[in-house]
Coordinates of C-alpha atoms in Angstrom, one line a residue:
M1 CA -5.1 10.5 16.6
E2 CA -7.4 10.9 14.3
L3 CA -7.8 12.2 10.4
L4 CA -10.5 13.0 8.0
V5 CA -9.9 12.2 4.3
N6 CA -11.8 14.5 2.3
T7 CA -12.2 12.6 -1.0
S8 CA -15.1 12.2 -2.9
S9 CA -16.4 10.0 -0.2
P10 CA -15.2 11.3 3.0
Y11 CA -14.1 9.6 5.6
K12 CA -11.9 8.9 8.7
I13 CA -8.6 7.4 9.7
L14 CA -8.2 6.3 13.5
I15 CA -5.0 5.8 14.9
E16 CA -5.3 4.4 18.3
H17 CA -4.0 1.5 20.5
G18 CA -6.9 -1.0 20.9
C19 CA -9.4 0.6 18.6
L20 CA -10.2 -3.0 16.9
S21 CA -11.9 -3.9 20.2
H22 CA -14.1 -1.5 19.8
A23 CA -14.6 -1.9 15.9
G24 CA -17.9 -2.7 16.0
K25 CA -19.4 0.3 18.0
L26 CA -17.7 2.8 15.4
C27 CA -19.1 0.6 12.6
R28 CA -22.5 1.0 14.1
S29 CA -22.5 5.1 13.8
L30 CA -21.9 4.5 10.1
F31 CA -24.2 1.7 9.3
A32 CA -27.4 2.3 10.9
A33 CA -29.4 0.4 9.0
G34 CA -26.6 -2.3 8.6
R35 CA -27.3 -6.0 9.5
R36 CA -24.5 -8.2 8.0
A37 CA -20.7 -7.6 8.7
A38 CA -18.4 -9.9 6.5
V39 CA -14.7 -10.3 7.6
I40 CA -12.5 -11.1 5.0
A41 CA -8.8 -12.1 6.3
D42 CA -6.0 -14.0 5.4
S43 CA -4.8 -17.4 7.1
N44 CA -2.3 -15.8 9.3
T45 CA -4.1 -13.1 10.7
A46 CA -7.7 -14.7 11.1
P47 CA -6.8 -16.7 13.7
L48 CA -5.1 -13.8 15.7
Y49 CA -7.8 -11.0 15.5
A50 CA -11.1 -12.4 13.9
A51 CA -12.5 -13.6 17.1
A52 CA -12.0 -10.2 18.9
L53 CA -13.2 -8.2 15.7
Q54 CA -16.5 -10.5 15.0
K55 CA -17.2 -10.2 19.2
S56 CA -17.2 -6.8 19.0
L57 CA -19.2 -6.4 15.8
S58 CA -21.9 -8.8 17.4
E59 CA -22.0 -6.7 20.7
A60 CA -22.9 -3.8 18.3
G61 CA -26.0 -5.6 16.8
F62 CA -24.0 -7.0 13.5
L63 CA -24.2 -10.4 12.3
P64 CA -20.6 -11.2 11.4
S65 CA -19.3 -13.9 9.3
L66 CA -15.7 -14.8 8.1
Y67 CA -14.2 -15.7 5.0
T68 CA -10.4 -16.6 5.1
F69 CA -8.2 -17.2 2.1
P70 CA -4.5 -18.4 2.1
A71 CA -2.0 -15.8 3.0
G72 CA 0.3 -14.5 0.5
E73 CA 0.6 -12.5 -2.7
G74 CA -0.1 -15.8 -4.7
S75 CA -3.5 -15.4 -3.6
K76 CA -3.9 -12.1 -5.3
Q77 CA -5.9 -13.2 -8.0
L78 CA -9.4 -13.1 -9.4
S79 CA -10.0 -16.4 -8.7
T80 CA -9.8 -15.8 -5.0
V81 CA -11.9 -12.9 -5.5
A82 CA -14.5 -15.2 -7.1
G83 CA -14.4 -17.3 -4.0
M84 CA -15.3 -13.7 -1.9
Y85 CA -18.4 -13.1 -4.4
A86 CA -19.6 -16.8 -3.7
F87 CA -18.9 -16.4 0.1
L88 CA -21.1 -12.8 0.0
A89 CA -23.9 -14.1 -2.0
G90 CA -24.3 -17.2 0.0
Q91 CA -24.2 -14.6 3.2
G92 CA -27.0 -12.5 1.7
L93 CA -25.0 -9.6 1.8
T94 CA -26.8 -6.4 0.7
R95 CA -25.9 -2.6 0.0
T96 CA -26.6 -1.7 3.5
D97 CA -24.2 -4.3 4.9
F98 CA -20.7 -4.0 4.9
I99 CA -17.1 -5.9 4.0
V100 CA -14.3 -5.8 6.9
A101 CA -10.9 -6.0 5.3
L102 CA -8.9 -7.5 8.1
G103 CA -4.9 -7.9 7.6
G104 CA -2.2 -6.8 5.4
G105 CA -2.2 -5.1 1.8
V106 CA -3.2 -8.4 0.1
A107 CA -6.4 -8.8 2.1
G108 CA -7.0 -4.9 1.9
D109 CA -6.7 -4.8 -2.0
M110 CA -8.8 -7.7 -2.5
A111 CA -11.3 -7.2 0.2
G112 CA -11.6 -3.6 -1.3
F113 CA -11.9 -4.9 -5.0
A114 CA -14.5 -7.5 -4.0
A115 CA -16.3 -4.9 -2.3
A116 CA -16.0 -2.1 -5.4
T117 CA -17.4 -4.9 -7.6
Y118 CA -20.0 -7.2 -6.0
L119 CA -23.3 -5.6 -6.1
R120 CA -21.7 -3.0 -7.9
G121 CA -20.3 -1.7 -5.1
V122 CA -20.6 -2.2 -1.2
P123 CA -18.9 -0.3 1.6
F124 CA -16.0 -1.9 3.3
V125 CA -13.7 -0.7 6.1
Q126 CA -10.1 -1.0 6.0
V127 CA -8.4 -2.6 9.6
P128 CA -5.1 -3.2 8.3
T129 CA -2.6 -5.2 10.8
S130 CA 0.9 -4.9 8.9
L131 CA 2.7 -2.0 9.2
L132 CA 2.8 -1.6 5.1
A133 CA -1.2 -1.5 4.9
Q134 CA -1.1 0.6 8.2
V135 CA 1.0 3.4 6.6
D136 CA -0.1 3.1 2.8
S137 CA -2.5 0.6 1.1
S138 CA -5.1 0.8 3.5
V139 CA -5.8 4.5 2.5
G140 CA -6.8 6.1 -0.5
G141 CA -9.2 3.9 -2.2
K142 CA -7.0 1.5 -4.7
T143 CA -7.9 -1.8 -4.5
A144 CA -6.6 -4.3 -7.2
V145 CA -5.6 -7.8 -7.7
D146 CA -2.8 -9.3 -10.1
L147 CA -2.4 -11.0 -13.0
P148 CA 0.3 -13.1 -14.3
Q149 CA 1.8 -10.3 -16.7
G150 CA 1.8 -7.8 -13.8
K151 CA 1.0 -6.5 -10.1
N152 CA -2.4 -4.7 -9.5
L153 CA -3.3 -4.5 -13.1
V154 CA -7.0 -5.1 -12.6
G155 CA -8.5 -3.0 -9.6
A156 CA -10.7 -0.1 -9.0
F157 CA -11.3 3.1 -7.1
H158 CA -13.3 2.3 -4.0
Q159 CA -12.7 4.7 -0.9
P160 CA -13.3 2.8 2.7
A161 CA -15.9 3.9 4.7
L162 CA -13.8 4.0 7.3
V163 CA -10.0 3.2 8.4
L164 CA -9.1 1.6 11.7
I165 CA -5.2 1.6 12.4
D166 CA -4.5 -0.3 15.7
P167 CA -0.6 0.0 16.4
D168 CA -1.1 -3.2 19.1
T169 CA -1.3 -5.5 16.0
L170 CA 2.1 -5.0 14.8
T171 CA 3.3 -6.4 18.2
S172 CA 2.7 -9.8 16.6
L173 CA 4.7 -9.1 13.0
P174 CA 7.6 -11.1 12.7
S175 CA 10.8 -8.7 12.4
A176 CA 10.9 -9.2 8.8
Y177 CA 7.4 -8.3 8.0
F178 CA 7.9 -5.4 10.2
A179 CA 11.1 -4.2 8.0
D180 CA 9.0 -4.9 4.9
G181 CA 6.5 -2.1 5.8
L182 CA 9.5 0.2 6.7
G183 CA 10.1 0.3 3.1
E184 CA 7.1 2.1 2.7
V185 CA 7.6 4.2 5.4
I186 CA 10.9 5.1 4.1
K187 CA 9.5 6.0 0.6
Y188 CA 7.3 8.7 2.4
G189 CA 10.5 10.4 3.9
C190 CA 12.4 10.3 0.4
I191 CA 9.3 11.8 -1.4
R192 CA 8.0 14.4 1.2
S193 CA 9.3 14.9 4.8
R194 CA 13.3 15.5 5.2
S195 CA 12.1 15.0 8.6
L196 CA 10.9 11.9 8.9
F197 CA 13.9 10.5 6.8
E198 CA 16.1 12.1 9.7
K199 CA 14.0 10.7 12.6
L200 CA 14.6 7.3 10.8
L201 CA 18.0 7.6 10.6
S202 CA 18.0 8.0 14.4
G203 CA 16.5 4.6 14.8
G204 CA 13.1 6.0 16.7
V205 CA 10.5 4.3 15.0
R206 CA 9.0 2.0 17.6
A207 CA 9.5 4.3 20.4
D208 CA 7.4 6.6 18.9
L209 CA 5.4 4.7 16.4
P210 CA 2.1 6.2 16.7
S211 CA 3.3 9.7 15.3
V212 CA 5.3 7.4 12.8
L213 CA 2.1 6.1 11.6
Y214 CA 0.2 9.4 11.7
E215 CA 2.8 11.4 9.6
C216 CA 3.1 8.8 6.8
V217 CA -1.0 8.5 6.7
D218 CA -1.0 12.4 6.6
I219 CA 1.2 12.5 4.0
K220 CA -0.8 10.1 1.8
R221 CA -4.3 11.8 3.0
Q222 CA -2.6 15.1 1.4
I223 CA -1.8 13.7 -1.7
V224 CA -4.8 11.6 -2.1
E225 CA -7.0 14.8 -1.8
H226 CA -5.2 16.4 -4.2
D227 CA -5.1 13.6 -6.8
E228 CA -7.8 11.0 -5.9
F229 CA -7.8 9.2 -8.8
D230 CA -4.0 8.9 -9.7
T231 CA -3.9 11.5 -12.6
G232 CA -1.2 13.6 -11.4
E233 CA 0.6 14.2 -8.0
R234 CA -0.7 10.7 -6.4
M235 CA 2.2 9.2 -8.8
L236 CA 4.8 10.4 -6.2
L237 CA 3.5 7.6 -4.3
N238 CA 5.1 5.1 -6.5
F239 CA 8.5 6.2 -6.0
G240 CA 10.5 3.0 -6.3
H241 CA 7.6 1.4 -7.4
T242 CA 8.4 1.0 -11.1
F243 CA 11.5 -1.2 -10.4
G244 CA 10.1 -2.6 -7.4
H245 CA 7.1 -4.3 -9.1
A246 CA 9.3 -5.3 -11.9
L247 CA 11.4 -7.3 -9.4
E248 CA 8.2 -8.8 -7.8
K249 CA 7.1 -9.9 -11.3
F250 CA 10.6 -11.1 -12.0
Y251 CA 10.4 -13.4 -9.1
H252 CA 7.1 -14.6 -9.7
F253 CA 5.6 -12.5 -6.6
E254 CA 7.5 -15.1 -4.5
K255 CA 11.3 -14.0 -3.8
L256 CA 11.2 -10.5 -2.7
S257 CA 8.1 -9.2 -0.9
H258 CA 6.6 -5.5 -1.8
G259 CA 8.5 -3.4 0.8
F260 CA 11.9 -5.2 0.3
A261 CA 11.7 -4.7 -3.4
V262 CA 10.4 -1.1 -3.8
G263 CA 13.4 -0.2 -1.2
I264 CA 15.6 -1.4 -4.0
G265 CA 13.5 0.1 -6.7
M266 CA 14.5 3.3 -4.8
V267 CA 17.9 3.1 -5.0
L268 CA 17.7 2.2 -8.6
M269 CA 15.5 5.2 -9.4
A270 CA 17.8 7.4 -7.3
R271 CA 20.9 6.1 -9.5
L272 CA 18.9 6.7 -12.3
G273 CA 18.0 10.2 -11.4
E274 CA 21.8 11.2 -10.0
A275 CA 22.8 9.9 -13.9
A276 CA 20.5 12.0 -15.5
G277 CA 21.6 15.1 -13.5
L278 CA 18.1 15.8 -12.0
T279 CA 18.8 14.2 -8.4
Q280 CA 21.3 15.5 -5.6
A281 CA 24.5 13.6 -5.9
G282 CA 25.0 11.1 -3.2
T283 CA 20.8 10.4 -2.7
A284 CA 21.2 6.8 -3.1
K285 CA 24.1 6.2 -1.1
Q286 CA 21.7 8.0 1.7
I287 CA 18.5 6.0 1.0
E288 CA 20.9 3.0 1.1
G289 CA 22.2 3.8 4.1
L290 CA 19.0 4.0 5.8
L291 CA 17.4 0.7 4.1
Q292 CA 20.5 -1.6 5.5
K293 CA 19.9 0.7 9.1
Y294 CA 16.9 -1.6 9.0
G295 CA 17.9 -4.6 7.5
L296 CA 16.3 -4.0 4.1
P297 CA 17.9 -5.2 0.9
V298 CA 19.4 -2.4 -1.4
R299 CA 20.6 -4.6 -4.3
D300 CA 19.4 -7.7 -6.2
P301 CA 21.2 -9.8 -9.0
A302 CA 18.1 -9.8 -11.5
P303 CA 19.2 -8.7 -14.9
L304 CA 18.6 -5.4 -16.0
E305 CA 17.0 -6.6 -19.3
A306 CA 14.4 -8.7 -17.4
L307 CA 13.5 -5.5 -15.3
L308 CA 13.2 -3.1 -18.3
K309 CA 10.9 -5.4 -20.0
A310 CA 8.8 -5.8 -17.0
T311 CA 8.4 -2.1 -17.0
A312 CA 6.8 -2.0 -20.4
L313 CA 3.4 -2.9 -18.5
D314 CA 3.6 -0.6 -15.5
K315 CA 0.7 1.7 -15.4
K316 CA 2.3 4.7 -15.6
S317 CA 3.6 3.5 -18.9
T318 CA 2.1 4.6 -22.3
S319 CA 2.7 3.2 -25.7
S320 CA 5.7 5.6 -26.2
T321 CA 6.6 6.9 -22.9
I322 CA 6.6 6.2 -19.4
R323 CA 6.1 8.5 -16.1
I324 CA 8.8 8.0 -13.1
V325 CA 9.2 9.4 -9.9
L326 CA 12.4 10.9 -9.1
L327 CA 13.7 12.5 -6.3
E328 CA 15.5 16.3 -6.5
K329 CA 16.7 15.4 -3.2
I330 CA 15.6 13.7 0.3
G331 CA 12.0 15.3 0.6
V332 CA 11.3 16.4 -2.6
S333 CA 10.1 14.6 -5.3
F334 CA 8.6 14.8 -8.9
V335 CA 7.2 13.1 -12.1
K336 CA 9.3 13.1 -15.0
E337 CA 7.8 11.5 -18.4
L338 CA 10.7 10.1 -20.9
S339 CA 10.7 8.0 -24.0
H340 CA 11.0 4.4 -23.5
D341 CA 14.3 4.7 -25.3
E342 CA 15.8 7.6 -23.0
F343 CA 14.4 5.2 -19.9
Y344 CA 16.1 2.7 -21.1
R345 CA 19.2 4.5 -21.9
L346 CA 19.4 6.1 -18.4
A347 CA 18.7 2.8 -16.8
G348 CA 21.4 1.2 -18.8
K349 CA 23.9 4.0 -18.0
A350 CA 22.9 4.1 -14.2
L351 CA 22.5 0.5 -13.1
A352 CA 25.3 -0.8 -15.4

């Protein structure tokens, strides 16, 4: 399966069993003059897939090298990216060469940010190996690192040159990591596809994984093409993220994984929408039921006051307003701008 993303720098997304093993040939078709390929991977992914990827790159005539960083959201910081810069400089990487991001969302975000900023921009290829990265973070060109004050507060838009999605890599994922990725899959059903939501209810994810991946990626492709730089429609992709990111920050990016936090955030935002009379009654319960079906949490004991405080640094927030993503019903979403006072009032009413 193949899609073309028509952004300012168009690129292909390939969804194919085993495509990681011939990544080198696919990259050579893009980087005819390229000599070096710097693979950036986390410590969990590198032992599983880096050797096969480097072998493929070497067979295509590239000189591959590998930079590995400690796995986990705790590594998603500027000091880790500084280590990447030193490695890239030491390897003599030039603008005709390229970076390969191998791993989950953390690896993709950081390697992409390094690519966006090293030498003021070098090409990079996404090879996502987690469900969350395959359906969401590897597509669209958002790259970022965290600050102590919040998630993804430093970043850049830098579209990949190619995205290679190999469903075979998901077989190595522990069940908790697969469930974490389903948080983002469920999000796509909520915001744009009632049919996907119902397919997930039927339990047909693993049996029909390539088509599920394709539908999620295609939804994101359409949205990104309409709004590459996140000024309007692309905000819909943040459904559940306002509270989700607040939860991640509250627990210092340690207790709740991203997909789990977003799942809870979707329930909270649906409840807020229902309280405001903007979301069809019973929507939050439907989302809860689907999350529970796949073992995702639907609530958290974090105090509301702390979550509301954390939303102040949300990237969709201004000094006087915050833009939130709500559902009219499952499959239909919209952006609503509220004053902070109105947002806090509705949140208090809905989530008390």
